[in-house]
CSV table of C-alpha atoms and ligand atoms in Angstrom, one decimal:
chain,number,residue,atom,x,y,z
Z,1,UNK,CA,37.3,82.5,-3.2
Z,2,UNK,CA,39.9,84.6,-4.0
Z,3,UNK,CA,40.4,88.5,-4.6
Z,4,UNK,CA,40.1,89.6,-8.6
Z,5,UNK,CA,42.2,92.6,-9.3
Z,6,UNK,CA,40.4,95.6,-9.4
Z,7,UNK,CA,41.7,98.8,-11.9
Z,8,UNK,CA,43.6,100.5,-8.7
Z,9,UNK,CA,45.5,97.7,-7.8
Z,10,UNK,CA,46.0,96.6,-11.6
Z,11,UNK,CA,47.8,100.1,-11.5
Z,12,UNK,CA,50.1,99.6,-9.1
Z,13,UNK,CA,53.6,99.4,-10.7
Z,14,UNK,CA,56.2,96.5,-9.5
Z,15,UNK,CA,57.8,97.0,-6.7
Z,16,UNK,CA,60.9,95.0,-6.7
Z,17,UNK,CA,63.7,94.4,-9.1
Z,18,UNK,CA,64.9,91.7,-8.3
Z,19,UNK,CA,63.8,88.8,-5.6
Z,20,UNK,CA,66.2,86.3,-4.3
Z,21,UNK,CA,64.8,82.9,-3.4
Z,22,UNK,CA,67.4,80.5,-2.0
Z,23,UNK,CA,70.1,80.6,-4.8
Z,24,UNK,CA,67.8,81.6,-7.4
Z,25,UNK,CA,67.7,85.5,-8.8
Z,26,UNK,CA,64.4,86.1,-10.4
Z,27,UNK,CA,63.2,89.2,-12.0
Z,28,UNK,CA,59.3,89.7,-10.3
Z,29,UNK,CA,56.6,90.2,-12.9
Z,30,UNK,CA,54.3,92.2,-11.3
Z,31,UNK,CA,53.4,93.8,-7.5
Z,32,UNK,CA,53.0,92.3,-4.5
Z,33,UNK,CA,52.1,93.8,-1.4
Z,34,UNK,CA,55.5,93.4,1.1
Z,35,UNK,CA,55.5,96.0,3.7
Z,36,UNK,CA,56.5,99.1,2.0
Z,37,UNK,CA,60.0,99.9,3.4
Z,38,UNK,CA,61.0,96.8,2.2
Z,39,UNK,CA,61.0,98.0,-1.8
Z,40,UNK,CA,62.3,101.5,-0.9
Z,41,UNK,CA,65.8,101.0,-0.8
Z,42,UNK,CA,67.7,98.7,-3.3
Z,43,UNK,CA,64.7,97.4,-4.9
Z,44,UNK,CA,66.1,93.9,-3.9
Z,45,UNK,CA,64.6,91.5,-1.9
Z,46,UNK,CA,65.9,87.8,-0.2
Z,47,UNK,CA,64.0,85.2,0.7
Z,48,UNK,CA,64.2,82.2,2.4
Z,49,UNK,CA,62.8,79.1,0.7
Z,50,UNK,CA,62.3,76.8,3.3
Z,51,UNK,CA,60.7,79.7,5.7
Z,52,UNK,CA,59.6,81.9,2.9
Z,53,UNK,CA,60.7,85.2,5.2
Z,54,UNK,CA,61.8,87.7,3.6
Z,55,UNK,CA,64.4,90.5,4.3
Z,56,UNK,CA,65.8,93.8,3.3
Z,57,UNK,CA,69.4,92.8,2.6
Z,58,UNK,CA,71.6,90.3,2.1
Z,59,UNK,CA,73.7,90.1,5.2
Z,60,UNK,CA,70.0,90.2,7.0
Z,61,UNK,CA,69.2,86.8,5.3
Z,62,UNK,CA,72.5,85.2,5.6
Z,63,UNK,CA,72.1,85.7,9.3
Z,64,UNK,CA,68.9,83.8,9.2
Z,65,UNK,CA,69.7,81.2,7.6
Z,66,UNK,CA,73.0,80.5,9.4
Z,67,UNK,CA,70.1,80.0,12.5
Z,68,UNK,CA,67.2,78.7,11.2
Z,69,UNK,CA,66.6,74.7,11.2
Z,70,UNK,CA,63.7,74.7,9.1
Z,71,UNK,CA,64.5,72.0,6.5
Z,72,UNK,CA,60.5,71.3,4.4
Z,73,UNK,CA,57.1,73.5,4.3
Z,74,UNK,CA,55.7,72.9,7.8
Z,75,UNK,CA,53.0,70.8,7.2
Z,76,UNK,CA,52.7,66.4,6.3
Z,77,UNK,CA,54.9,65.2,3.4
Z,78,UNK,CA,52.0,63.4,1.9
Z,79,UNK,CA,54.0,61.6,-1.3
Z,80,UNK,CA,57.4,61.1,-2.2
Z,81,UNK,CA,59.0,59.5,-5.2
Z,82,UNK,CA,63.1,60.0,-6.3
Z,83,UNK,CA,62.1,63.6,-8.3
Z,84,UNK,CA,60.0,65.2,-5.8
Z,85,UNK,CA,57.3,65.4,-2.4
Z,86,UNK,CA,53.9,67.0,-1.5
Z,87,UNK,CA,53.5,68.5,1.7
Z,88,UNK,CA,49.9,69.4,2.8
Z,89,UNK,CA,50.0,73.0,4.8
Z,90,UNK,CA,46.7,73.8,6.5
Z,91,UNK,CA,45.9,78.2,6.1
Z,92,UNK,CA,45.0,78.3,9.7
Z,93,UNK,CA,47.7,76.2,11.4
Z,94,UNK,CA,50.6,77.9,9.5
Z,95,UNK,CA,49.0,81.6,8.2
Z,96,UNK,CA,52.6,83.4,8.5
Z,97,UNK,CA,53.9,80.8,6.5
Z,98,UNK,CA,51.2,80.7,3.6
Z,99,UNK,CA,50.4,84.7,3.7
Z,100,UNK,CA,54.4,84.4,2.7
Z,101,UNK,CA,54.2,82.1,0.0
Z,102,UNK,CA,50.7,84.5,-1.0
Z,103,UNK,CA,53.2,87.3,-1.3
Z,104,UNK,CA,55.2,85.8,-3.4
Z,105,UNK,CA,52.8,84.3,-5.6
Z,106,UNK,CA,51.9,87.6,-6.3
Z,107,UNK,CA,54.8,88.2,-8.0
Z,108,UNK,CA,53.8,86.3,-10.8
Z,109,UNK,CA,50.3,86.4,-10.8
Z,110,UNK,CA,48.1,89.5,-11.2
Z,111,UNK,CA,44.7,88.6,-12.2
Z,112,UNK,CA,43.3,87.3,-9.1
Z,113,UNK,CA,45.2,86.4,-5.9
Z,114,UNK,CA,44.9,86.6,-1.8
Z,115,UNK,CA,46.5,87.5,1.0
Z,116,UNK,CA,45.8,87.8,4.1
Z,117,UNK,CA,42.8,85.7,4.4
Z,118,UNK,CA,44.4,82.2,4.1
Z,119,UNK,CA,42.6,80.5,6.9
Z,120,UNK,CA,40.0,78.7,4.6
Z,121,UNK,CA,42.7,77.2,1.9
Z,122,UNK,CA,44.7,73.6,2.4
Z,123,UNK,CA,48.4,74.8,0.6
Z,124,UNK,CA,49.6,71.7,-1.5
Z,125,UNK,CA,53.7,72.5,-1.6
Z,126,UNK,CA,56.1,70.8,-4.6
Z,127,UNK,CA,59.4,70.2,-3.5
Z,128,UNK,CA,62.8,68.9,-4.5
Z,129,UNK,CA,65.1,68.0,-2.4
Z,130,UNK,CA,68.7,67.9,-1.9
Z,131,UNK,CA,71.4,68.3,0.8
Z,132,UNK,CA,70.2,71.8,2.2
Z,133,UNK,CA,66.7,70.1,2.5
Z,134,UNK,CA,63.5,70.2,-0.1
Z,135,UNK,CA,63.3,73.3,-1.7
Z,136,UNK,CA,59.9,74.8,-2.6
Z,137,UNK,CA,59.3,74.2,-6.4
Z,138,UNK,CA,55.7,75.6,-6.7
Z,139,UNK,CA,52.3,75.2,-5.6
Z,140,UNK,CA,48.4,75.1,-6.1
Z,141,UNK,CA,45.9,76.2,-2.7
Z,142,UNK,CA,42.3,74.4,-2.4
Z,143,UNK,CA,39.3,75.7,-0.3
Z,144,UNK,CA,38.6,73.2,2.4
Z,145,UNK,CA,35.1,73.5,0.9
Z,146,UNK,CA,34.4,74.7,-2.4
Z,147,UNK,CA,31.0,75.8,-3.5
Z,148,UNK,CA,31.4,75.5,-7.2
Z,149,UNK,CA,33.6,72.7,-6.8
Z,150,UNK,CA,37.0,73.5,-7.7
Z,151,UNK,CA,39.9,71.2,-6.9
Z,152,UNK,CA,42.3,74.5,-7.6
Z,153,UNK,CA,42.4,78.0,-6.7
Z,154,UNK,CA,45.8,79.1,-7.4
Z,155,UNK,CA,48.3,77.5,-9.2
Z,156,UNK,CA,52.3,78.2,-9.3
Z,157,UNK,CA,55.4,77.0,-10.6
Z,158,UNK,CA,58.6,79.4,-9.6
Z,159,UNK,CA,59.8,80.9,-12.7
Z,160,UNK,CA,63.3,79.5,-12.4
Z,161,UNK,CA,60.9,75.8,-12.7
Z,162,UNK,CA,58.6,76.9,-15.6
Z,163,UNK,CA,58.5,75.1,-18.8
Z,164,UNK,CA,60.0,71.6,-17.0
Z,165,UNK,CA,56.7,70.0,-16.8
Z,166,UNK,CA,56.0,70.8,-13.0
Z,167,UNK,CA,53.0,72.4,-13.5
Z,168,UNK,CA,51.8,69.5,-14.7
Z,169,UNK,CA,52.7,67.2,-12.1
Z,170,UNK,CA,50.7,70.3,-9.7
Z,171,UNK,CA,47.8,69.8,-11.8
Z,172,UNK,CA,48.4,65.7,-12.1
Z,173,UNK,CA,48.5,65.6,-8.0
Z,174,UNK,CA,45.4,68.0,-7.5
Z,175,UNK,CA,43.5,65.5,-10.0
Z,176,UNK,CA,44.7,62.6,-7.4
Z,177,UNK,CA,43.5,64.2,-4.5
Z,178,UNK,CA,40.0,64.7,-6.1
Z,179,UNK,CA,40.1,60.8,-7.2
Z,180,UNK,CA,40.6,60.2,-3.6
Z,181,UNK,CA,38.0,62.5,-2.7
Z,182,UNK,CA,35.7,60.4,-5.4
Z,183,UNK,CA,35.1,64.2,-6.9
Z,184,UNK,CA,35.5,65.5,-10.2
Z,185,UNK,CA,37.0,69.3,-9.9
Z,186,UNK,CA,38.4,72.4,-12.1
Z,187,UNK,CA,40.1,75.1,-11.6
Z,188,UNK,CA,38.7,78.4,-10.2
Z,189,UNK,CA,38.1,80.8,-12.7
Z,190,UNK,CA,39.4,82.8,-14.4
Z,191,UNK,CA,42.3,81.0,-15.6
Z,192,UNK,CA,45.7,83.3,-16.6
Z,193,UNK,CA,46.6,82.9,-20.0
Z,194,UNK,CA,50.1,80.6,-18.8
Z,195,UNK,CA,47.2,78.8,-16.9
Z,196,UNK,CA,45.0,77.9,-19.6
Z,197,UNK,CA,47.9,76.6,-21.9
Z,198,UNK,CA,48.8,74.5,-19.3
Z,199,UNK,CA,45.5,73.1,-18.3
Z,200,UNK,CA,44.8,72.6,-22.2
Z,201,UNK,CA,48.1,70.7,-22.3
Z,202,UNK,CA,47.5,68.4,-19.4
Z,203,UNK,CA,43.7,68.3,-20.3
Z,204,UNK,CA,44.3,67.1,-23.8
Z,205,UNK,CA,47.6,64.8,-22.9
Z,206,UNK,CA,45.4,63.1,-20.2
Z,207,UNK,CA,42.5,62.3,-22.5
Z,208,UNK,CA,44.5,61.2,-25.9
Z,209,UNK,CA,46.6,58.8,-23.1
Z,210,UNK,CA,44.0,57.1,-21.6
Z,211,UNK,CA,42.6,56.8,-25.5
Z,212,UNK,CA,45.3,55.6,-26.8
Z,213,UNK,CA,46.8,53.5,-23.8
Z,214,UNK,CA,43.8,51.4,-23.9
Z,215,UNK,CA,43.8,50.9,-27.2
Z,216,UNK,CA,40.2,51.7,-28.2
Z,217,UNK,CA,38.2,54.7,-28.3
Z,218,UNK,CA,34.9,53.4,-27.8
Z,219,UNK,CA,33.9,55.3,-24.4
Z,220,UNK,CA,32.1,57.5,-23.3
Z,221,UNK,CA,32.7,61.8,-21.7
Z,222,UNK,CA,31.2,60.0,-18.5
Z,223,UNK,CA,33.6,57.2,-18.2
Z,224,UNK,CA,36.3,59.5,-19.1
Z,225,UNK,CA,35.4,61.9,-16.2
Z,226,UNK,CA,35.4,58.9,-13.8
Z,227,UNK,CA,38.9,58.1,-14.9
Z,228,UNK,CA,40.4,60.8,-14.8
Z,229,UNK,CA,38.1,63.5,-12.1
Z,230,UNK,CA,38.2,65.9,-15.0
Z,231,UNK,CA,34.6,67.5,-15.1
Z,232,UNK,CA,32.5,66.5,-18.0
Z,233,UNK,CA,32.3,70.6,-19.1
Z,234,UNK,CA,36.6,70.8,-19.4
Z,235,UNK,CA,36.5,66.7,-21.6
Z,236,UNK,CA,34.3,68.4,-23.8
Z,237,UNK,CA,35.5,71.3,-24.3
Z,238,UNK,CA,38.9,69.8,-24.8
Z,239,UNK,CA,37.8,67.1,-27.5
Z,240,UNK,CA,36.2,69.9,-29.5
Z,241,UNK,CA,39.7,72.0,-29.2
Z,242,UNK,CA,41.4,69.0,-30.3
Z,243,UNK,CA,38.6,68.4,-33.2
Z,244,UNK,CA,38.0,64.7,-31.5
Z,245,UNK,CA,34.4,65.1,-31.7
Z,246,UNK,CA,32.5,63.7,-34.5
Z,247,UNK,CA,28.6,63.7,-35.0
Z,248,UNK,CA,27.5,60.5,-36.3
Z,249,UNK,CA,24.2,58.6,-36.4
Z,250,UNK,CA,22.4,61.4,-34.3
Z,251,UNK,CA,25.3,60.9,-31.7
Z,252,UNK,CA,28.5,62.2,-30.6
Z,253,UNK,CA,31.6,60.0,-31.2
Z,254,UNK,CA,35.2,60.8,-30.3
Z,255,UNK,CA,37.5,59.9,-32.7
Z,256,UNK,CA,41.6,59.8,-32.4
Z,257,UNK,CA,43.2,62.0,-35.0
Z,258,UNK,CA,46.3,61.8,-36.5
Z,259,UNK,CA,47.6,64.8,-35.0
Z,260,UNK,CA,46.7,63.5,-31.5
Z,261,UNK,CA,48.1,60.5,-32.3
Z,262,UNK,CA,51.4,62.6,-33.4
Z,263,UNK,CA,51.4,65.0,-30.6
Z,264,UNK,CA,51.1,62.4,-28.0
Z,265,UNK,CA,54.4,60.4,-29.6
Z,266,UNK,CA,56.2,63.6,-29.3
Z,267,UNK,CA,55.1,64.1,-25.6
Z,268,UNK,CA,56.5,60.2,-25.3
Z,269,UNK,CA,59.6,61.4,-26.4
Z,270,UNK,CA,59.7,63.9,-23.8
Z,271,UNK,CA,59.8,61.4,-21.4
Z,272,UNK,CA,58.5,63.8,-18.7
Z,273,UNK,CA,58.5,63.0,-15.0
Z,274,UNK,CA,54.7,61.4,-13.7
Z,275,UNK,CA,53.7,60.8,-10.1
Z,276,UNK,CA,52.8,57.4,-9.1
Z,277,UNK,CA,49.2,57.6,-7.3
Z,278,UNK,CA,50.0,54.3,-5.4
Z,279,UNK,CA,52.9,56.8,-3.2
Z,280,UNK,CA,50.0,58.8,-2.6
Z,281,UNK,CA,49.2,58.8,1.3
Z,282,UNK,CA,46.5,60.9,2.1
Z,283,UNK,CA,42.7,60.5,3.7
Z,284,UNK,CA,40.3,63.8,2.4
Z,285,UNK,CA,40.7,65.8,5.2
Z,286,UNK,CA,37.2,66.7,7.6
Z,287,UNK,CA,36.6,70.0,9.1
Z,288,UNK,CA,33.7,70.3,11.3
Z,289,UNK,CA,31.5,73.3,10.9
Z,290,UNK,CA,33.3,75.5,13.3
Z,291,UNK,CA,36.7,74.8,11.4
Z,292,UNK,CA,34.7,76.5,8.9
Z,293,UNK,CA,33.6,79.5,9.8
Z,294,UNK,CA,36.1,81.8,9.3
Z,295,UNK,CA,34.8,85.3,10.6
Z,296,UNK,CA,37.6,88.1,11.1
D,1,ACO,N1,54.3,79.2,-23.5
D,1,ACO,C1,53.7,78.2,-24.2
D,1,ACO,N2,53.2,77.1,-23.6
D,1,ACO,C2,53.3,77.0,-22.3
D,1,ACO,C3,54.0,78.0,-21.5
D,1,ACO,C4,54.5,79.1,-22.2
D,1,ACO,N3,55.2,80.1,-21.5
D,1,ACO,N4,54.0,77.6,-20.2
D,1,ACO,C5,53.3,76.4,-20.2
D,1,ACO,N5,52.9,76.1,-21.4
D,1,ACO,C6,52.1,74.9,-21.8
D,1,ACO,C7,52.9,73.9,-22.6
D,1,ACO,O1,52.1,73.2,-23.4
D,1,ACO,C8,53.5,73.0,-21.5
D,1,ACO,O2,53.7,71.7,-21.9
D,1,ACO,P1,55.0,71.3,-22.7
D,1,ACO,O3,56.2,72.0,-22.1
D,1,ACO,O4,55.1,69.8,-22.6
D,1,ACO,O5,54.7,71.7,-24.1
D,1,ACO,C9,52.3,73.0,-20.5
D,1,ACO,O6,51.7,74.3,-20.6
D,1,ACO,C10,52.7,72.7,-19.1
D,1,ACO,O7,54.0,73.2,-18.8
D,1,ACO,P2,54.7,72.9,-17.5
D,1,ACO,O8,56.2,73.1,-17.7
D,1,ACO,O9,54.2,71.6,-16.9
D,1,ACO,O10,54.2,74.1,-16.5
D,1,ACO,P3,55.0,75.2,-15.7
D,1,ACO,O11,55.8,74.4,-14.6
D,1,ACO,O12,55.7,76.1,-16.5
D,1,ACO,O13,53.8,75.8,-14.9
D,1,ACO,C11,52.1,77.5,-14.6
D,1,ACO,C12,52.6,76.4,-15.5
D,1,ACO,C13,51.8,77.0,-13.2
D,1,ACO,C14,50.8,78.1,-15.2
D,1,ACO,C15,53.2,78.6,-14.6
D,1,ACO,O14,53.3,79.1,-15.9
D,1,ACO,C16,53.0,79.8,-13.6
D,1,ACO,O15,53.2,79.6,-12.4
D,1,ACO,N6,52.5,80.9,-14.2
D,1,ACO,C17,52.4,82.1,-13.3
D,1,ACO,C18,51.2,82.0,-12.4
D,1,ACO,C19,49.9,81.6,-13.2
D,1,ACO,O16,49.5,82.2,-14.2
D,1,ACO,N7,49.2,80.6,-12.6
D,1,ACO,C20,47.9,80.1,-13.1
D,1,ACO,C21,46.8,81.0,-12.7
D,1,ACO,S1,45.2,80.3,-13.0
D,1,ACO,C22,44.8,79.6,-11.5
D,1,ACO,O17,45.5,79.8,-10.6
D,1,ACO,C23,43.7,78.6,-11.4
């Protein structure tokens, strides 16, 4: 579904030195395709992150904002709990808004990514909020229909979120929409290398939980994929990383190890946020087949 980086644009040097989202100063990883003007000058650029525009200088952006009334990614705010809220942003309805947040994805992301071409993705948004309004935290996109499947097809946390466990929650809410859905799903391919760590994370946390949680681990790949809407392909592949797979009797058992058994205690101690699916509010959405073509 999405663009893979050929050589040429793998060339293309960054553009920008330093982007300023809300009150956040980030250094940009890689290049992202803003008009070209807008890198020419100071090498700085501002965005908004409730409107995700962007603009040349400071005084330019403080202007906006003193106007602008947008409070929350324009879509539905489809959960909500006391850390943070979903909003649901449809490609076609809002495609200034999500070739935005595209853009800036692209900052961090260089292996595969799009642009312009937004109309067939649903945008799931991660906020937090607080006075100003909710402030965008990070995000995965989902093709209304997926051939192959996938319940992701780009995944992001904002830098200045990483390593607080919110990529997780993105990957725990886009595993509740496929429940819903009654669908297994992965993750488009191919994964970044900051994406598969954290797919193995969640993958393995996920399984050695609902192991150890119901205290047994007599059960099967297949019951474990209708728990959780993990495909059978990523449990296995998971239990053998985490050496849970033992062949006995002409059959394949799982078996909880000692170091799973450790790792998930130190998670525990973690005691990192988890959405509650029962906040979840949300019908699979239904596009008839003309919502689907999308010819340019
Ligand atoms: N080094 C080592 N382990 C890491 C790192 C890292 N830099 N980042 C994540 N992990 C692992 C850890 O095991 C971590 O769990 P722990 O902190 O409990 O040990 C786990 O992944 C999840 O970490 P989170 O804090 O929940 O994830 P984060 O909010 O940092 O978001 C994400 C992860 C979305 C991949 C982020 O790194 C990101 O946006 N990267 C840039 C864009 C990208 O590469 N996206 C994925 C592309 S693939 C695709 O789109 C399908």
């Amino acid at each position: 579904s999405m663009t893979q980086n050929n050589v040429n644009a793998l060339a293309k040097i960054r553009n920008f030195t330093k982007v300023i989202i809300g009150n956040h100063e980030i250094e940009p990883w890689y290049f992202s395709p803003y008009p070209m003007e807008y890198a020419e000058d100071t090498g700085e650029l501002f965005i908004c992150d409730f409107s995700l525009q962007y603009f040349q200088s400071r005084k330019q952006f403080e202007r906006f904002r003193s106007k602008s009334t947008l409070m929350h990614p324009p879509g539905n705010e489809l959960y909500r709990d006391d850390y943070v809220s979903f909003f649901e942003i449809d490609g076609r309805n809002q495609r200034t808004w999500c070739r935005n947040l595209c853009l800036i994805s692209k900052l961090f992301l260089d292996h595969k990514t799009l642009y312009y071409d937004v109309d067939p993705f649903l945008f799931y948004c991660m906020t937090r909020r607080d006075e100003l309004g909710h402030h965008l935290v990070g995000y995965f996109s989902k093709e209304k229909e997926s051939a192959d499947n996938y319940n992701v097809a780009c995944i992001l946390t904002l830098p200045q979120y990483q390593r607080h466990g919110y990529g997780k929650l993105l990957i725990q809410f886009s595993y509740e929409l496929s429940k819903k859905e009654g669908k297994t799903g992965s993750p488009e391919k191919p994964l970044s290398d900051l994406g598969l760590l954290s797919y193995r994370a969640y993958w393995s946390e996920t399984i050695a939980s609902l192991l150890i949680e119901r205290k047994s681990d007599e059960i099967s790949v297949d019951e474990i994929s209708q728990l959780t809407a993990m495909t059978t392909t990523d449990i296995l592949h998971t239990l053998q990383t985490m050496n849970m797979l033992r062949y006995y009797k002409g059959q394949h058992i799982i078996c909880l190890t000692d170091q799973v058994l450790q790792n998930y205690d130190r998670l525990k101690k973690k005691k990192r946020h988890k959405l509650d699916p029962e906040r979840l509010q949300w019908k699979p959405p239904v596009f008839t087949a003309a919502q689907l073509k999308f010819g340019w």
